[in-house]
Tab-separated table of C-alpha atoms in Angstrom:
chain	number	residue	atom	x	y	z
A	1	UNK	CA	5.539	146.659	-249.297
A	2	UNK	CA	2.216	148.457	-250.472
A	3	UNK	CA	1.970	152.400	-249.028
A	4	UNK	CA	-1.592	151.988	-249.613
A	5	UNK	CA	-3.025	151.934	-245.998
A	6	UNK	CA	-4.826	148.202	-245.868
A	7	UNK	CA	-7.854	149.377	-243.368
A	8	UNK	CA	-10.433	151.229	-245.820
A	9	UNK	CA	-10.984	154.155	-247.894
A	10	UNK	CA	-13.166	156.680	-245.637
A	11	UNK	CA	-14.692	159.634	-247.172
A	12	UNK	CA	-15.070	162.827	-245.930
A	13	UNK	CA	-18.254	165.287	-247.167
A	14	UNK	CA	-17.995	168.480	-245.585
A	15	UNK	CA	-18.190	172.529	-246.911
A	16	UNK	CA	-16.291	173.368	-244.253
A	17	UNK	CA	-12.163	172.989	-244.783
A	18	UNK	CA	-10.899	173.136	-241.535
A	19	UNK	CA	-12.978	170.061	-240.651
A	20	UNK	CA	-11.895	168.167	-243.532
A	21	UNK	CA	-8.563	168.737	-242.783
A	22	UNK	CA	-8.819	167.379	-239.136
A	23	UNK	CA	-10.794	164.396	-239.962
A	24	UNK	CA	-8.173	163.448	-242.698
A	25	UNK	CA	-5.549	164.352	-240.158
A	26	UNK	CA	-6.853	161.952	-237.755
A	27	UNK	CA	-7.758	159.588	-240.047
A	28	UNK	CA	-5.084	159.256	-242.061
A	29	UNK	CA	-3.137	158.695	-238.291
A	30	UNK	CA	-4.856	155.847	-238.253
A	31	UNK	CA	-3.806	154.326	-241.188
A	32	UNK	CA	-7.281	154.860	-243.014
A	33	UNK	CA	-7.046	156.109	-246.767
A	34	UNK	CA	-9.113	159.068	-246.876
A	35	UNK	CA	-10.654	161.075	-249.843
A	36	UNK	CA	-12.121	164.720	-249.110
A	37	UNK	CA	-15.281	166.658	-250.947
A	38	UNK	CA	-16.449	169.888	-250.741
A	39	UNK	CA	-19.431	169.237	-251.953
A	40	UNK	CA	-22.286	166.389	-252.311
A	41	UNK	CA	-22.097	166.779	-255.798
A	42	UNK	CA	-18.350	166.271	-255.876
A	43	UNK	CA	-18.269	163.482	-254.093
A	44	UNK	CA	-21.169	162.069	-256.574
A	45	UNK	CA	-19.521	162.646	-260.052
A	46	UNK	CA	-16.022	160.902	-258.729
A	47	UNK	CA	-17.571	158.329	-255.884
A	48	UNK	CA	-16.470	154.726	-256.955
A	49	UNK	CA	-19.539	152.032	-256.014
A	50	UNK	CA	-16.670	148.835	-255.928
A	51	UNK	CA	-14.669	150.282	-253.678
A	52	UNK	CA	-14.694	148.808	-250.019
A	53	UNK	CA	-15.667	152.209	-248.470
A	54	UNK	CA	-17.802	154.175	-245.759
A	55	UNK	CA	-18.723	157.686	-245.772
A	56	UNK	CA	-18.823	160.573	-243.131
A	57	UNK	CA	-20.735	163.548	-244.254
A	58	UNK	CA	-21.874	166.722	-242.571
A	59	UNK	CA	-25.844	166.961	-242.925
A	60	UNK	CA	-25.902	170.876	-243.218
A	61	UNK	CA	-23.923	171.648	-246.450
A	62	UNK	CA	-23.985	174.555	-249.045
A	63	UNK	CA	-25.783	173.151	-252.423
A	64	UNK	CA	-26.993	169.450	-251.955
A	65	UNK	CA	-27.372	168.334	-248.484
A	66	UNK	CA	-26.760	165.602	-246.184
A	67	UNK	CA	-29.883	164.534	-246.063
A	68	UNK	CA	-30.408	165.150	-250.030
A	69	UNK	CA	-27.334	163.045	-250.675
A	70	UNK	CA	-28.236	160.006	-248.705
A	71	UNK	CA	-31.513	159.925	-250.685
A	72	UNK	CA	-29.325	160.136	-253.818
A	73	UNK	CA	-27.613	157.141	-252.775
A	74	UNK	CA	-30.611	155.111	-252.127
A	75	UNK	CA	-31.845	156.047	-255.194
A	76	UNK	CA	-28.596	154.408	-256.906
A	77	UNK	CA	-28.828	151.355	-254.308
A	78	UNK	CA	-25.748	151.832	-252.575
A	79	UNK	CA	-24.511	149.870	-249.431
A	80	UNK	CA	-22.191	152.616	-248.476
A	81	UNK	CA	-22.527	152.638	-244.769
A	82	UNK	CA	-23.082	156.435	-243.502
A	83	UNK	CA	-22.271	158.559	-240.736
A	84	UNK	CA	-23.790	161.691	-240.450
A	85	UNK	CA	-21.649	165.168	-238.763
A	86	UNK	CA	-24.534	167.007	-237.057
A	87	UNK	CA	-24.857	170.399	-234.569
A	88	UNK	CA	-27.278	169.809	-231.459
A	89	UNK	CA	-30.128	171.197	-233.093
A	90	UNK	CA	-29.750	168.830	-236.229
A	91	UNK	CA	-30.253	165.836	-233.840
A	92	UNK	CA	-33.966	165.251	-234.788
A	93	UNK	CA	-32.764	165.691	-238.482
A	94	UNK	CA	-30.418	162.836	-237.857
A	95	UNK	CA	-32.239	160.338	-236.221
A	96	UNK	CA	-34.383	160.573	-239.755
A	97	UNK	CA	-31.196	159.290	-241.630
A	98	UNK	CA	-30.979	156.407	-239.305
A	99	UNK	CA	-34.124	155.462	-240.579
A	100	UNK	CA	-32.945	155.970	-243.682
A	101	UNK	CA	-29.829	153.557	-242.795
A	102	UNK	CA	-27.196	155.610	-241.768
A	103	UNK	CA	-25.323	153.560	-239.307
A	104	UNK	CA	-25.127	156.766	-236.678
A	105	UNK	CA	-24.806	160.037	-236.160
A	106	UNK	CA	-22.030	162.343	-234.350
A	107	UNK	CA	-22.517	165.698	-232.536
A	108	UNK	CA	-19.513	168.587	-232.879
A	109	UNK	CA	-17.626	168.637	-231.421
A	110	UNK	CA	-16.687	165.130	-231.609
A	111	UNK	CA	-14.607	162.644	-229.627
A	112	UNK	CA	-11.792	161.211	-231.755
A	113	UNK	CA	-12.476	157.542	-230.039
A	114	UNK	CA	-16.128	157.742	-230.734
A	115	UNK	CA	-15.748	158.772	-235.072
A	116	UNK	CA	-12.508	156.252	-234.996
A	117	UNK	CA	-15.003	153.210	-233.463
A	118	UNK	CA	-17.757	154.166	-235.866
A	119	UNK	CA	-15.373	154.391	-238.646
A	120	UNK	CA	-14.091	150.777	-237.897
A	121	UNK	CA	-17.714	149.448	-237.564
A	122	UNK	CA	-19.027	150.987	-241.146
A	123	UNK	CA	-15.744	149.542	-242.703
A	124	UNK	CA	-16.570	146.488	-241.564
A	125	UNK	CA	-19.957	146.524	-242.458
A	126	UNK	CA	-18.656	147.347	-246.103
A	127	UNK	CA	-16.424	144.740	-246.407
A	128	UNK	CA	-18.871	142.137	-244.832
A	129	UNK	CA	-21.235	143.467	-248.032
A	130	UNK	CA	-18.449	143.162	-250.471
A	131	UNK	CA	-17.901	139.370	-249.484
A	132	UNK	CA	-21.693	139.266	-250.307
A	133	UNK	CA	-21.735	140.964	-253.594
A	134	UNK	CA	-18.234	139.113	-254.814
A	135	UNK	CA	-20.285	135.728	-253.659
A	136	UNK	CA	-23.648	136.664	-255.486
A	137	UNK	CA	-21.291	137.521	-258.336
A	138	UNK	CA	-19.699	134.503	-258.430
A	139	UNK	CA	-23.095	132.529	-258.320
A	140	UNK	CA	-24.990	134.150	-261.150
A	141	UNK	CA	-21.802	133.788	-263.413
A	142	UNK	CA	-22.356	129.875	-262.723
A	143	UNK	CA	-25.355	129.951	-263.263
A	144	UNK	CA	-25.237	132.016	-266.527
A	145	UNK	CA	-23.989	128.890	-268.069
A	146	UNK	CA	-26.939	126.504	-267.577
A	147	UNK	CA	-28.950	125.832	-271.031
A	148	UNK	CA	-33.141	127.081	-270.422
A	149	UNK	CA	-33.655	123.697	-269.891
A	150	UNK	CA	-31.320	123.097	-267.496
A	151	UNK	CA	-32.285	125.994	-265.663
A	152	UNK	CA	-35.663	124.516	-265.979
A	153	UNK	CA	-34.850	121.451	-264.205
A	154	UNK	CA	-32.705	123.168	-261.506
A	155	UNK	CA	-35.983	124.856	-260.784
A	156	UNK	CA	-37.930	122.067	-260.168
A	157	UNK	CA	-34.673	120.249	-258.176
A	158	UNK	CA	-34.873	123.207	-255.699
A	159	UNK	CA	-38.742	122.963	-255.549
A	160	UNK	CA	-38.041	119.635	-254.496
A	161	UNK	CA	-39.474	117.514	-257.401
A	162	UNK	CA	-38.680	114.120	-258.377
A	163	UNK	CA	-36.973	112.754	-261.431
A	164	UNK	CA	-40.210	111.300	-263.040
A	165	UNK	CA	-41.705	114.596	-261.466
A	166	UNK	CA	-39.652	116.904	-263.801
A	167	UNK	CA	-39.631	114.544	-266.584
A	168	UNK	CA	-43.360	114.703	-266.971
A	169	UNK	CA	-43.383	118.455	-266.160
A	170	UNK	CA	-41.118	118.630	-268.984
A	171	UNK	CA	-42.192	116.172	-271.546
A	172	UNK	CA	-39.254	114.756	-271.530
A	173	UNK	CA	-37.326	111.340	-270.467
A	174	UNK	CA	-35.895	110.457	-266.528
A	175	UNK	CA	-32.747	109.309	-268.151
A	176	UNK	CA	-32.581	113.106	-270.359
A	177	UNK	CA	-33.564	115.008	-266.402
A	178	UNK	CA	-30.155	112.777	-265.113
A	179	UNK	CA	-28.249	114.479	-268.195
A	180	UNK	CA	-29.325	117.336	-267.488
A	181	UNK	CA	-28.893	117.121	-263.088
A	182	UNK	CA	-25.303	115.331	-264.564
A	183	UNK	CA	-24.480	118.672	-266.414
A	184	UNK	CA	-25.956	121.167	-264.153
A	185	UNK	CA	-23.922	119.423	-261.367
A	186	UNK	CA	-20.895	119.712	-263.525
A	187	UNK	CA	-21.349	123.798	-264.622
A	188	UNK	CA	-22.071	124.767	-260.974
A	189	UNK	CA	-19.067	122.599	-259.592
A	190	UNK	CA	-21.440	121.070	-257.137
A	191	UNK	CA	-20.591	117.859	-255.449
A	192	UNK	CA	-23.617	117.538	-253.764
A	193	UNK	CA	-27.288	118.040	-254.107
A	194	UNK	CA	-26.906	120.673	-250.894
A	195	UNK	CA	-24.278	121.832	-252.796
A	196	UNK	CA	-26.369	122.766	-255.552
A	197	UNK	CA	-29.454	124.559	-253.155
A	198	UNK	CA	-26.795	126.877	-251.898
A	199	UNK	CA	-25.717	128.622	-255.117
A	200	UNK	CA	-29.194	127.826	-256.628
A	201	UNK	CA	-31.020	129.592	-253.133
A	202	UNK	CA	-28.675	131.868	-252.877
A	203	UNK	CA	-29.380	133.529	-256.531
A	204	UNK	CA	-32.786	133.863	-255.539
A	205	UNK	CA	-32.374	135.004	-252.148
A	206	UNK	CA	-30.329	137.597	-254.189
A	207	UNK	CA	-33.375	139.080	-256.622
């Protein structure tokens, strides 16, 4: 049997120590794996992007901020779902990084049942845009394989075109477009022509 706890990694931002320590504490009791930071920037250098994670950070910190590092993320695209560890007067400061995204914000002290809930909803969050990542990952590698031409007439399929449609869009023959709908069928493992909208709609949806 794994001893790697199965609900999440959560990590914990925070200058202060003694909060770390309680949040891994209670954490940690919950079967959560947890990985503490001192610092924005630590957590930066040695945070992993594939890993099915959420992040609770204070939003007053010595060197980069809360704030600061939630920008940082954006800039790098991340889907890491946030919660943000404010005092009462930082509440206007956090409704800004709900704006941002963050998922919510917590005031100290906090209740252990609220930061458990919200720790359960950003994990599943994460692993909801995992699924969605592994699945967009697993359509462009299909459709890496298509030939330009094929691609070209998979196009035109999904723009709803005809055979003789494509084939004089193309220059070329109906009976070389069926090849070609034969093949692309084939390399995206599509039975049907729904089939082949999904993968082919979902790529674009994707960009």
């Amino acid at each position: 049997m794994s001893l790697i706890p199965k609900k999440g990694t959560v990590y914990v931002v925070d200058d202060d120590e003694a909060v770390r320590d309680s949040l891994q504490w209670l954490l940690e009791g919950k079967d959560y794996r947890v990985k503490c930071f001192d610092s924005a920037e630590s957590f930066l250098s040695r945070f992993d992007p594939r890993e099915v994670a959420c992040l609770i950070a204070d939003i007053r910190m010595d060197g980069m901020s809360g704030l600061e590092l939630q920008d940082r993320l954006l800039e790098r695209r991340s889907p890491l779902p946030i919660v943000f560890i404010t005092g009462h007067g930082d509440v206007p400061m956090a409704v800004n990084t709900m704006k941002k995204g963050a998922m919510d914000f917590i005031e100290k002290p906090f209740k252990e049942e609220e930061l458990v809930s919200l720790v359960e909803r950003m994990l599943e969050q994460a692993r909801s845009l995992f699924a969605q990542q592994q699945e967009a990952a697993s359509r462009d590698a299909l459709l890496s394989r298509l030939t330009t031409r094929e691609a070209q007439v998979l196009d035109r399929i999904v723009a709803g075109r005809l055979n003789k449609q494509i084939a004089d869009d193309l220059g070329i023959s109906i009976k070389t477009v069926e090849a070609h709908r034969a093949n692309i069928m084939e390399k995206l493992n599509a039975n049907t022509v729904a089939d082949l909208l999904k993968i082919a709609l979902g790529a674009q949806a994707k960009t």
